[in-house]
Amino acid sequence: MSAPGVFPPPSEFSATAYISSFQKYQELYESSVKDPSEFWGEIANDFHWRVPPTQPFLRYNFDVTKGKVFVEWMKGAVTNICYNVLDRNVYDKKLGDKVAFYWEGNEPGDAMSITYSELFKMVCKFANVLRKQGIKKGDRVSIYMPMVIELVVAMLACARIGAIHSIVFAGFSAESLCERIMDSHCCLLITADGFFRGDKLINLKQIADEALQKCAEKNFPMKKCIVSKHLGRDEILSDGLNKTSPPCKRQCPDLQTPWNPSVDLWWHDLMKNASAECEPEWCDAEDELFILYTSGSTGKPKGVVHTAGGYMIYTAATFKYVFDYHQNDIYWCTADIGWITGHSYLVYGPLANGATSVLFEGLPIYPDVSRMWQIIDKYRVSKFYTAPTAIRLLMKYGDEPVKRYNRKSLKVLGTVGEPINPEAWLWYYNIVGEKRCPIVDTFWQTETGGHVLTPLPGATATKPGSATFPFFGVLPAILDESGEELEGEAEGYLVFKQPWPAIMRTLYGNHERFETTYFKKFPGYYVTGDGCKRDKDGYYWITGRIDDMLNVSGHLLSTAEVESALVEHSSVAEAAVVSHPHPVKGECLYCFVTLRDGHEFNSTLVNQLKILVREKIGPIATPDYIQNAPGLPKTRSGKIMRRVLRKIAKNDQDLGDTSTLADPAVIHLLFNNRCKTVL
C-alpha cells in the first residue's frame, strides 16, 4: 500500500524502464555526484567526437569571492552537435528512413512528415546557403519563425557550420526582436512570410521589417534577411526533396509580404541549387551553441549562453531517462521552439536519441477544445509533455473532450514551466492518463539547459505537485537568508552546489551580470531565484520565485500553496496570488481568480474561497483580497507575470517592461476590476 497522496510507478512500466527502481536511481545518483567525470564520460562515449574528451572533464568556480565564475565541461574535446543528431543517426544507427518529425499545422489536415535522411539533406543544403551568405563559425544568426520544419532546419544548419543561433519566439514584438538582434550582434535574420495562430493571421515578415527598421535607426543595419514561404506552400517545391510541401488549407492570396530586394532573399530560391553535402565545422565542447533570451528582473532580457558538448550529452541523457524513451515511442512536446523547452526537448534531446516527435504549429483549443487529444490519437503519441497552464485550460472544458479520443497509446505524461497544482496533476493523471501513466513533473530553467529536479517514471513514487528528486549529477541544497544550509524538513532558497554539463556558461556580453544574478547572493552556489521546501521524505517542492513568497506576520507563505487551495473550489479554473502591503501584518494575500464557464463572481464565492484557504493552510493564510480576473497577464510561453499583478494589486500604473505579454488588453481589464470587485 502506498501512502495517501503517493503514486508509485506501475510495476508493468518499471519492468521495461531504463531505471527500474528507486534503489537503482539512488546508486546511479550517488556515483554521478561523487565522480561526475566518470559518470558523464560513459554517456559521452555514445557520441561522435573528432577529438575525444580527456580527464579532467570538469573545471569550475562558483565562488565569486575566489575569482571569476566559470564552468568548463570536456574543454579540448572536439565535436559537432548537428553531426551527432543527424549524420550519426543516418549512418551509424541506420535510422535514415525513420520519421524525425510529424508536422501538424494550425488547421486540422495540414500535415506532413520528414525522415532523418530528408531532414539531413535539408540541413546540409541550408548550411551551404548560410556559408554562401558569408556566415562563419562564431557568427550570430537570429531566427524568427513559426513552428515549421524550416525552423528546425535553420537552427541545425547554424549548428552544423558553428554559427550561434538566437531564436526569438514568433509571438514577440518588433521591438523585442530588435532588442535581441542588437544585443547579440546578429548578422543575419531568418524569418517567414506569415502564419496563422488560430483564426488570427500574423504577417511575420512585416513585423520582422519593423524590427530591422528599428535596428537601422539605432545604427545597426541588417545586411540580409532570408524568408521562408510558409503560407501558400503548395506553390513551391520543398527544398529539393522532390516532393511538394502540403498546401495550407487556409490560403492567403492577399497576404502582402513586404520586400526589399537589396536585403530580402527567398529561402526556396536559395535552396534550389545548394549542394546537399556539407562538411560540419568541428567545434570545441565549450564553443557557444546558442543564445536564448529570458526575462530579467530589471526588464532587460538576459542572453543565456549554452555550449555544444555539455548541453548535447545532458539533453540527450535527460530526454532518455526522464521520458524513458524507447525507439518505438512517439513523443510530443507542445512547447514552442522559441523557448528553452523547445530547444532541449523538441529538437536537440529527442534528435540525439533518434526519436520521432510531433511538431505542432497550432493552439490547444483550435478549432475546438479536443484538438490535443485528437492529435494524440492520430499519431499514437506515447510520451506527452506540456505545461500546467495548458492542463488547467483544458480542465476548464471538462472530461468529455478528452474521453472523446482514444489515449491508450499514452505511457508517460510530463509537465514543464511552473509548479503544477495538485488538482491539475490529479486531473491529468486520472482523466488524461487513465490512472496508468506516470507523471514526470520537471523543474528546470532556461539557465539550467535541462531538467534538474524530476521524477524518473519507472523508479520514483510521485507526489502531486512535487518535482521529487534531483537528476543525475545535480546536487541541490536549501539555504536560509544567511546562507546556511538547512537539513531535513526545510524551506528556503533553492541552490545548487556543483555544475551539471548543461548549465549556462554566461550571459552574452555581460559576464558581470551573470555573476551578480546567479552567484553573488550566496557565494559558492548557483542561485535559482526559486523558493523550495523539502518534506520529511526528502521530496523537493518548488514554492515559486523568491519574490513571489510572502512574509505574513512573520510566517513565510508560498504563492503556489495558496493558489493550489483556491483552485480546489469547483468554480475556479485558475488563480494567482501576490503580496499586498498591510499596516499590521506587513504583507497580506491579494488573490486573482479566473472562474470556470458559467460560474458567477460574488460575495458568497469570495467567502467560500477564504474559508477554503483557511481550512487548507491555516488562519494566517486567509486572503485579505480576492479579485475577479477573467484573464491573467501571461507571457507567450504561458507563465503568469506576477510582477505585473503586484503592481495591479497596489494600483500602481508603472508596470515596467510588458513586451512579453501575450494579451496586453488583460491589464486594463484587471485595473478596472480592481476598483469594482476587491472585497
Short mmCIF file of C-alpha atoms in Angstrom, two decimals, residues 103 111-112 122 149-150 229-230 232-239 241-248:
data_model
loop_
_atom_site.label_atom_id
_atom_site.label_comp_id
_atom_site.label_asym_id
_atom_site.label_seq_id
_atom_site.Cartn_x
_atom_site.Cartn_y
_atom_site.Cartn_z
CA TRP A 103 4.40 18.21 -38.57
CA ALA A 111 0.27 17.72 -42.00
CA MET A 112 3.49 16.24 -43.31
CA MET A 122 17.66 19.92 -45.98
CA ILE A 149 10.16 22.26 -40.19
CA GLU A 150 12.24 25.11 -41.62
CA LYS A 229 7.39 30.95 -47.73
CA HIS A 230 5.01 29.26 -45.31
CA GLY A 232 0.67 29.15 -49.94
CA ARG A 233 3.38 26.49 -49.70
CA ASP A 234 1.79 24.41 -52.47
CA GLU A 235 3.27 26.82 -55.00
CA ILE A 236 6.86 25.78 -54.32
CA LEU A 237 8.90 22.61 -54.06
CA SER A 238 10.13 21.61 -50.64
CA ASP A 239 13.78 22.47 -50.88
CA LEU A 241 13.32 16.87 -51.64
CA ASN A 242 11.37 16.16 -54.84
CA LYS A 243 8.07 16.26 -53.04
CA THR A 244 5.61 19.08 -52.68
CA SER A 245 5.00 20.60 -49.27
CA PRO A 246 1.41 20.15 -48.12
CA PRO A 247 -0.88 23.00 -49.11
CA CYS A 248 -2.22 25.03 -46.21
#
